[in-house]
Amino acid sequence: MTRVTRISGFTLLELLVVMGLLSAVMLAMGAALRTIAQSEDRVDRRLAQADEVRVASAFIRTTLGRVSARKVVPVAASGASPLLFAATPNALAWVGVMPARYGQGGRHYFRLGIEPVGEDASLVLRFLPWTGASTFPNWSQAEARVLVQSADALQLRYEDARKVPSVWASEWVETKYLPTRVELSLQTPAGAWPPLVVPLRLLSDPESSGSGGRGVIGGAR
C-alpha cells in the first residue's frame, strides 16, 4: 500500500489575510506616530511662544515702566507738549532708562511699534542714547531690537487716572502730564497675546539707572 505524505502550510487566502492585517496594524502605528509628532510640534511652538511672550513682556516693562517726565527747553513748537512722549494707537515714543544689563545703560530715546523686517512684520523697539535734544531723533538711524517676530498688529491704550472714573484712550493728547498706565495688545499669526498693562513710574532723575528719587504713578516703588 502506498502512503500519501501530506505537506502542511498556509494557503494563499490565509497569507492574504495576514498581510492585510499587518498592513492595517502598520497604518495605525504610522498614524499614531504622526499624531504624536504633531502634538510635540504644537507643544514646542506653544512653549516657544510662551517664552517669547515672557521675554518681550519683561523687556517692555523694564524700559517703558521707567519714563522721564523732565520737560524739554525750549519746546519744539508752539502749543506742543514739553514732555518727550508721543503716543498713538499703534506706536509709542518716550525717553526712559535703559538698564545696564541690556547693554549701554542710562537715558535713551525709545520707540515701540510694528515695522517690516525682511519679508515679514515684527514688533521692534528702537533706541538711541539721550542727547538732550528737544525732539525725537531720526529713528532710521537708531539701533533696533526685534522683540516679537511675525507680529501683525499692535494696539495701544493709555489710562488717565486723574479723571474720576479713570479713562482709557487710544491716543494720548494731554500736554502737561503722562498717562498712568499703558495697555499693549499684540496680534500675531499664532493668535492674540494677553494684554500687557505697564504702570508708568516717573523718574525725577532721568540720568539715574533707576535707583532712588522716583515718583510713582500707577504702581509700587
PDB file of C-alpha atoms in Angstrom:
ATOM      1  CA  MET A   1       0.000   0.000   0.000  1.00  0.00           C
ATOM      2  CA  THR A   2       1.272   3.428  -0.949  1.00  0.00           C
ATOM      3  CA  ARG A   3       1.386   6.039   1.875  1.00  0.00           C
ATOM      4  CA  VAL A   4       0.496   9.611   0.808  1.00  0.00           C
ATOM      5  CA  THR A   5       2.596  12.291   2.593  1.00  0.00           C
ATOM      6  CA  ARG A   6       0.602  15.488   3.342  1.00  0.00           C
ATOM      7  CA  ILE A   7       2.571  18.731   3.289  1.00  0.00           C
ATOM      8  CA  SER A   8       1.352  21.248   5.912  1.00  0.00           C
ATOM      9  CA  GLY A   9       1.474  25.047   5.326  1.00  0.00           C
ATOM     10  CA  PHE A  10      -0.573  28.192   4.724  1.00  0.00           C
ATOM     11  CA  THR A  11      -2.964  28.641   1.904  1.00  0.00           C
ATOM     12  CA  LEU A  12      -2.813  31.718  -0.340  1.00  0.00           C
ATOM     13  CA  LEU A  13      -6.009  33.051   1.230  1.00  0.00           C
ATOM     14  CA  GLU A  14      -4.546  32.823   4.731  1.00  0.00           C
ATOM     15  CA  LEU A  15      -1.400  34.654   3.618  1.00  0.00           C
ATOM     16  CA  LEU A  16      -3.502  37.425   2.082  1.00  0.00           C
ATOM     17  CA  VAL A  17      -5.498  37.796   5.299  1.00  0.00           C
ATOM     18  CA  VAL A  18      -2.345  38.005   7.400  1.00  0.00           C
ATOM     19  CA  MET A  19      -0.774  40.553   5.065  1.00  0.00           C
ATOM     20  CA  GLY A  20      -3.940  42.624   5.189  1.00  0.00           C
ATOM     21  CA  LEU A  21      -3.952  42.584   8.990  1.00  0.00           C
ATOM     22  CA  LEU A  22      -0.268  43.545   9.121  1.00  0.00           C
ATOM     23  CA  SER A  23      -0.911  46.442   6.720  1.00  0.00           C
ATOM     24  CA  ALA A  24      -3.749  47.691   8.895  1.00  0.00           C
ATOM     25  CA  VAL A  25      -1.567  47.497  12.005  1.00  0.00           C
ATOM     26  CA  MET A  26       1.278  49.362  10.272  1.00  0.00           C
ATOM     27  CA  LEU A  27      -1.111  52.081   9.067  1.00  0.00           C
ATOM     28  CA  ALA A  28      -2.491  52.503  12.580  1.00  0.00           C
ATOM     29  CA  MET A  29       1.006  52.710  14.060  1.00  0.00           C
ATOM     30  CA  GLY A  30       2.057  55.255  11.425  1.00  0.00           C
ATOM     31  CA  ALA A  31      -0.979  57.432  12.143  1.00  0.00           C
ATOM     32  CA  ALA A  32      -0.328  57.245  15.890  1.00  0.00           C
ATOM     33  CA  LEU A  33       3.330  58.208  15.465  1.00  0.00           C
ATOM     34  CA  ARG A  34       2.375  61.075  13.161  1.00  0.00           C
ATOM     35  CA  THR A  35      -0.154  62.339  15.728  1.00  0.00           C
ATOM     36  CA  ILE A  36       2.467  62.166  18.481  1.00  0.00           C
ATOM     37  CA  ALA A  37       4.958  64.098  16.333  1.00  0.00           C
ATOM     38  CA  GLN A  38       2.368  66.771  15.523  1.00  0.00           C
ATOM     39  CA  SER A  39       1.462  67.065  19.195  1.00  0.00           C
ATOM     40  CA  GLU A  40       5.120  67.502  20.109  1.00  0.00           C
ATOM     41  CA  ASP A  41       5.465  70.207  17.422  1.00  0.00           C
ATOM     42  CA  ARG A  42       2.422  72.027  18.788  1.00  0.00           C
ATOM     43  CA  VAL A  43       3.774  71.816  22.318  1.00  0.00           C
ATOM     44  CA  ASP A  44       7.181  73.106  21.157  1.00  0.00           C
ATOM     45  CA  ARG A  45       5.534  76.023  19.330  1.00  0.00           C
ATOM     46  CA  ARG A  46       3.441  76.896  22.379  1.00  0.00           C
ATOM     47  CA  LEU A  47       6.487  76.759  24.639  1.00  0.00           C
ATOM     48  CA  ALA A  48       8.466  78.941  22.231  1.00  0.00           C
ATOM     49  CA  GLN A  49       5.583  81.417  22.035  1.00  0.00           C
ATOM     50  CA  ALA A  50       5.214  81.484  25.815  1.00  0.00           C
ATOM     51  CA  ASP A  51       8.949  82.120  26.181  1.00  0.00           C
ATOM     52  CA  GLU A  52       8.772  84.900  23.586  1.00  0.00           C
ATOM     53  CA  VAL A  53       5.851  86.469  25.448  1.00  0.00           C
ATOM     54  CA  ARG A  54       7.733  86.289  28.745  1.00  0.00           C
ATOM     55  CA  VAL A  55      10.976  87.777  27.418  1.00  0.00           C
ATOM     56  CA  ALA A  56       9.327  90.539  25.372  1.00  0.00           C
ATOM     57  CA  SER A  57       6.937  91.477  28.190  1.00  0.00           C
ATOM     58  CA  ALA A  58       9.759  91.702  30.720  1.00  0.00           C
ATOM     59  CA  PHE A  59      11.846  93.884  28.407  1.00  0.00           C
ATOM     60  CA  ILE A  60       8.903  96.215  27.668  1.00  0.00           C
ATOM     61  CA  ARG A  61       8.037  96.506  31.356  1.00  0.00           C
ATOM     62  CA  THR A  62      11.650  97.352  32.180  1.00  0.00           C
ATOM     63  CA  THR A  63      12.167 100.028  29.510  1.00  0.00           C
ATOM     64  CA  LEU A  64       8.677 101.554  29.372  1.00  0.00           C
ATOM     65  CA  GLY A  65       7.994 101.260  33.090  1.00  0.00           C
ATOM     66  CA  ARG A  66      10.601 103.912  33.940  1.00  0.00           C
ATOM     67  CA  VAL A  67       9.822 107.009  31.898  1.00  0.00           C
ATOM     68  CA  SER A  68      11.247 110.506  32.116  1.00  0.00           C
ATOM     69  CA  ALA A  69       8.882 113.395  32.821  1.00  0.00           C
ATOM     70  CA  ARG A  70      11.586 116.070  32.587  1.00  0.00           C
ATOM     71  CA  LYS A  71      10.385 118.965  30.436  1.00  0.00           C
ATOM     72  CA  VAL A  72      12.456 119.965  27.435  1.00  0.00           C
ATOM     73  CA  VAL A  73      13.609 123.549  26.963  1.00  0.00           C
ATOM     74  CA  PRO A  74      12.925 125.127  24.601  1.00  0.00           C
ATOM     75  CA  VAL A  75       9.709 123.488  23.452  1.00  0.00           C
ATOM     76  CA  ALA A  76       9.974 122.390  19.840  1.00  0.00           C
ATOM     77  CA  ALA A  77       6.800 124.164  18.636  1.00  0.00           C
ATOM     78  CA  SER A  78       4.163 126.487  19.983  1.00  0.00           C
ATOM     79  CA  GLY A  79       1.435 124.524  21.739  1.00  0.00           C
ATOM     80  CA  ALA A  80       3.472 121.316  21.682  1.00  0.00           C
ATOM     81  CA  SER A  81       3.963 119.198  24.759  1.00  0.00           C
ATOM     82  CA  PRO A  82       7.116 119.965  26.750  1.00  0.00           C
ATOM     83  CA  LEU A  83       7.293 116.245  27.534  1.00  0.00           C
ATOM     84  CA  LEU A  84       9.017 113.932  25.086  1.00  0.00           C
ATOM     85  CA  PHE A  85       6.190 111.422  24.929  1.00  0.00           C
ATOM     86  CA  ALA A  86       4.466 110.641  21.613  1.00  0.00           C
ATOM     87  CA  ALA A  87       1.587 108.171  21.931  1.00  0.00           C
ATOM     88  CA  THR A  88      -0.604 106.974  19.063  1.00  0.00           C
ATOM     89  CA  PRO A  89      -2.903 103.938  18.730  1.00  0.00           C
ATOM     90  CA  ASN A  90      -0.140 101.899  17.052  1.00  0.00           C
ATOM     91  CA  ALA A  91       3.219 103.289  18.200  1.00  0.00           C
ATOM     92  CA  LEU A  92       4.812 104.879  21.235  1.00  0.00           C
ATOM     93  CA  ALA A  93       7.931 107.018  21.696  1.00  0.00           C
ATOM     94  CA  TRP A  94       9.364 108.170  25.017  1.00  0.00           C
ATOM     95  CA  VAL A  95      12.509 108.945  26.997  1.00  0.00           C
ATOM     96  CA  GLY A  96      13.477 106.451  29.652  1.00  0.00           C
ATOM     97  CA  VAL A  97      16.313 104.491  31.165  1.00  0.00           C
ATOM     98  CA  MET A  98      17.999 101.517  29.543  1.00  0.00           C
ATOM     99  CA  PRO A  99      19.110  99.055  32.236  1.00  0.00           C
ATOM    100  CA  ALA A 100      22.827  98.346  32.135  1.00  0.00           C
ATOM    101  CA  ARG A 101      22.206  94.602  31.870  1.00  0.00           C
ATOM    102  CA  TYR A 102      20.849  95.136  28.337  1.00  0.00           C
ATOM    103  CA  GLY A 103      23.969  96.913  27.135  1.00  0.00           C
ATOM    104  CA  GLN A 104      24.737 100.605  27.410  1.00  0.00           C
ATOM    105  CA  GLY A 105      22.710 101.916  30.334  1.00  0.00           C
ATOM    106  CA  GLY A 106      21.419 105.419  31.039  1.00  0.00           C
ATOM    107  CA  ARG A 107      18.875 107.698  29.407  1.00  0.00           C
ATOM    108  CA  HIS A 108      17.695 106.758  25.939  1.00  0.00           C
ATOM    109  CA  TYR A 109      15.125 107.714  23.355  1.00  0.00           C
ATOM    110  CA  PHE A 110      12.787 104.761  22.709  1.00  0.00           C
ATOM    111  CA  ARG A 111      10.230 103.907  20.063  1.00  0.00           C
ATOM    112  CA  LEU A 112       7.989 100.823  20.043  1.00  0.00           C
ATOM    113  CA  GLY A 113       5.968  99.803  17.005  1.00  0.00           C
ATOM    114  CA  ILE A 114       5.378  97.349  14.154  1.00  0.00           C
ATOM    115  CA  GLU A 115       7.990  97.511  11.400  1.00  0.00           C
ATOM    116  CA  PRO A 116       8.800  95.434   8.310  1.00  0.00           C
ATOM    117  CA  VAL A 117      11.705  93.077   8.928  1.00  0.00           C
ATOM    118  CA  GLY A 118      12.712  91.222   5.790  1.00  0.00           C
ATOM    119  CA  GLU A 119       9.566  89.829   4.215  1.00  0.00           C
ATOM    120  CA  ASP A 120       7.645  89.922   7.482  1.00  0.00           C
ATOM    121  CA  ALA A 121       6.442  92.444  10.064  1.00  0.00           C
ATOM    122  CA  SER A 122       7.727  92.393  13.639  1.00  0.00           C
ATOM    123  CA  LEU A 123       7.382  94.242  16.924  1.00  0.00           C
ATOM    124  CA  VAL A 124      10.522  96.384  17.067  1.00  0.00           C
ATOM    125  CA  LEU A 125      11.994  98.565  19.812  1.00  0.00           C
ATOM    126  CA  ARG A 126      14.307 101.305  18.548  1.00  0.00           C
ATOM    127  CA  PHE A 127      16.600 103.237  20.863  1.00  0.00           C
ATOM    128  CA  LEU A 128      19.332 105.876  20.859  1.00  0.00           C
ATOM    129  CA  PRO A 129      21.328 107.441  23.713  1.00  0.00           C
ATOM    130  CA  TRP A 130      19.893 110.678  25.070  1.00  0.00           C
ATOM    131  CA  THR A 131      21.466 113.818  23.554  1.00  0.00           C
ATOM    132  CA  GLY A 132      19.411 116.494  25.284  1.00  0.00           C
ATOM    133  CA  ALA A 133      17.582 117.437  22.090  1.00  0.00           C
ATOM    134  CA  SER A 134      14.010 118.707  22.457  1.00  0.00           C
ATOM    135  CA  THR A 135      12.723 116.445  19.657  1.00  0.00           C
ATOM    136  CA  PHE A 136      12.895 112.754  18.937  1.00  0.00           C
ATOM    137  CA  PRO A 137      15.759 111.589  16.707  1.00  0.00           C
ATOM    138  CA  ASN A 138      15.662 110.149  13.215  1.00  0.00           C
ATOM    139  CA  TRP A 139      14.529 106.623  14.068  1.00  0.00           C
ATOM    140  CA  SER A 140      16.055 105.144  10.934  1.00  0.00           C
ATOM    141  CA  GLN A 141      19.455 105.857  12.485  1.00  0.00           C
ATOM    142  CA  ALA A 142      18.589 104.187  15.794  1.00  0.00           C
ATOM    143  CA  GLU A 143      19.528 100.730  16.962  1.00  0.00           C
ATOM    144  CA  ALA A 144      16.737  98.181  16.708  1.00  0.00           C
ATOM    145  CA  ARG A 145      15.793  95.104  18.685  1.00  0.00           C
ATOM    146  CA  VAL A 146      13.162  92.705  17.362  1.00  0.00           C
ATOM    147  CA  LEU A 147      11.002  91.776  20.335  1.00  0.00           C
ATOM    148  CA  VAL A 148       8.449  89.608  18.530  1.00  0.00           C
ATOM    149  CA  GLN A 149       8.816  88.020  15.115  1.00  0.00           C
ATOM    150  CA  SER A 150       5.773  87.879  12.819  1.00  0.00           C
ATOM    151  CA  ALA A 151       3.597  90.464  14.567  1.00  0.00           C
ATOM    152  CA  ASP A 152       0.508  91.515  12.617  1.00  0.00           C
ATOM    153  CA  ALA A 153      -0.758  94.483  14.639  1.00  0.00           C
ATOM    154  CA  LEU A 154      -0.127  96.466  17.815  1.00  0.00           C
ATOM    155  CA  GLN A 155      -2.935  98.279  19.618  1.00  0.00           C
ATOM    156  CA  LEU A 156      -2.147 100.744  22.413  1.00  0.00           C
ATOM    157  CA  ARG A 157      -4.355 102.397  25.009  1.00  0.00           C
ATOM    158  CA  TYR A 158      -3.486 104.970  27.633  1.00  0.00           C
ATOM    159  CA  GLU A 159      -5.064 105.484  31.053  1.00  0.00           C
ATOM    160  CA  ASP A 160      -5.808 108.900  32.514  1.00  0.00           C
ATOM    161  CA  ALA A 161      -6.286 108.228  36.236  1.00  0.00           C
ATOM    162  CA  ARG A 162      -6.635 111.920  37.060  1.00  0.00           C
ATOM    163  CA  LYS A 163     -10.198 111.678  35.871  1.00  0.00           C
ATOM    164  CA  VAL A 164     -12.852 110.014  38.011  1.00  0.00           C
ATOM    165  CA  PRO A 165     -13.542 107.374  36.928  1.00  0.00           C
ATOM    166  CA  SER A 166     -10.301 106.789  35.056  1.00  0.00           C
ATOM    167  CA  VAL A 167     -10.474 106.938  31.268  1.00  0.00           C
ATOM    168  CA  TRP A 168      -8.696 104.777  28.681  1.00  0.00           C
ATOM    169  CA  ALA A 169      -7.977 106.335  25.275  1.00  0.00           C
ATOM    170  CA  SER A 170      -6.302 105.057  22.107  1.00  0.00           C
ATOM    171  CA  GLU A 171      -4.263 108.250  21.768  1.00  0.00           C
ATOM    172  CA  TRP A 172      -2.629 110.475  24.373  1.00  0.00           C
ATOM    173  CA  VAL A 173      -3.274 114.161  23.726  1.00  0.00           C
ATOM    174  CA  GLU A 174      -2.502 115.642  27.143  1.00  0.00           C
ATOM    175  CA  THR A 175       0.470 118.017  27.107  1.00  0.00           C
ATOM    176  CA  LYS A 176       1.057 118.621  30.823  1.00  0.00           C
ATOM    177  CA  TYR A 177       1.304 115.106  32.229  1.00  0.00           C
ATOM    178  CA  LEU A 178       1.822 111.486  31.240  1.00  0.00           C
ATOM    179  CA  PRO A 179      -0.635 108.580  31.347  1.00  0.00           C
ATOM    180  CA  THR A 180      -0.880 106.410  34.419  1.00  0.00           C
ATOM    181  CA  ARG A 181      -0.669 103.110  32.583  1.00  0.00           C
ATOM    182  CA  VAL A 182      -0.220 101.838  29.043  1.00  0.00           C
ATOM    183  CA  GLU A 183      -2.006  98.759  27.704  1.00  0.00           C
ATOM    184  CA  LEU A 184      -0.451  96.848  24.804  1.00  0.00           C
ATOM    185  CA  SER A 185      -2.417  94.328  22.733  1.00  0.00           C
ATOM    186  CA  LEU A 186      -0.429  92.371  20.150  1.00  0.00           C
ATOM    187  CA  GLN A 187      -1.845  90.252  17.324  1.00  0.00           C
ATOM    188  CA  THR A 188       0.332  87.522  15.777  1.00  0.00           C
ATOM    189  CA  PRO A 189      -0.355  84.774  13.224  1.00  0.00           C
ATOM    190  CA  ALA A 190      -0.465  82.330  16.153  1.00  0.00           C
ATOM    191  CA  GLY A 191      -3.176  84.386  17.873  1.00  0.00           C
ATOM    192  CA  ALA A 192      -3.568  87.368  20.177  1.00  0.00           C
ATOM    193  CA  TRP A 193      -1.268  87.839  23.140  1.00  0.00           C
ATOM    194  CA  PRO A 194      -2.755  88.519  26.577  1.00  0.00           C
ATOM    195  CA  PRO A 195      -2.990  92.317  27.038  1.00  0.00           C
ATOM    196  CA  LEU A 196       0.088  93.741  28.752  1.00  0.00           C
ATOM    197  CA  VAL A 197      -0.568  96.640  31.152  1.00  0.00           C
ATOM    198  CA  VAL A 198       2.522  98.625  32.173  1.00  0.00           C
ATOM    199  CA  PRO A 199       2.362 101.186  35.017  1.00  0.00           C
ATOM    200  CA  LEU A 200       4.469 104.253  34.251  1.00  0.00           C
ATOM    201  CA  ARG A 201       6.860 105.190  37.047  1.00  0.00           C
ATOM    202  CA  LEU A 202       8.162 108.723  36.652  1.00  0.00           C
ATOM    203  CA  LEU A 203      11.863 109.297  37.174  1.00  0.00           C
ATOM    204  CA  SER A 204      12.679 112.507  38.963  1.00  0.00           C
ATOM    205  CA  ASP A 205      16.293 111.993  37.902  1.00  0.00           C
ATOM    206  CA  PRO A 206      16.284 110.548  34.374  1.00  0.00           C
ATOM    207  CA  GLU A 207      20.074 110.237  34.350  1.00  0.00           C
ATOM    208  CA  SER A 208      19.990 107.656  37.101  1.00  0.00           C
ATOM    209  CA  SER A 209      19.699 103.971  36.366  1.00  0.00           C
ATOM    210  CA  GLY A 210      16.549 103.797  38.412  1.00  0.00           C
ATOM    211  CA  SER A 211      17.790 103.899  41.988  1.00  0.00           C
ATOM    212  CA  GLY A 212      16.350 106.404  44.406  1.00  0.00           C
ATOM    213  CA  GLY A 213      14.403 109.608  43.995  1.00  0.00           C
ATOM    214  CA  ARG A 214      11.500 108.201  41.976  1.00  0.00           C
ATOM    215  CA  GLY A 215       7.947 109.376  41.861  1.00  0.00           C
ATOM    216  CA  VAL A 216       5.474 106.573  41.247  1.00  0.00           C
ATOM    217  CA  ILE A 217       2.370 106.613  39.098  1.00  0.00           C
ATOM    218  CA  GLY A 218       0.157 103.570  38.762  1.00  0.00           C
ATOM    219  CA  GLY A 219       2.442 101.126  40.534  1.00  0.00           C
ATOM    220  CA  ALA A 220       4.511 100.392  43.584  1.00  0.00           C
ATOM    221  CA  ARG A 221       8.015 101.708  44.050  1.00  0.00           C
TER     222      ARG A 221
END
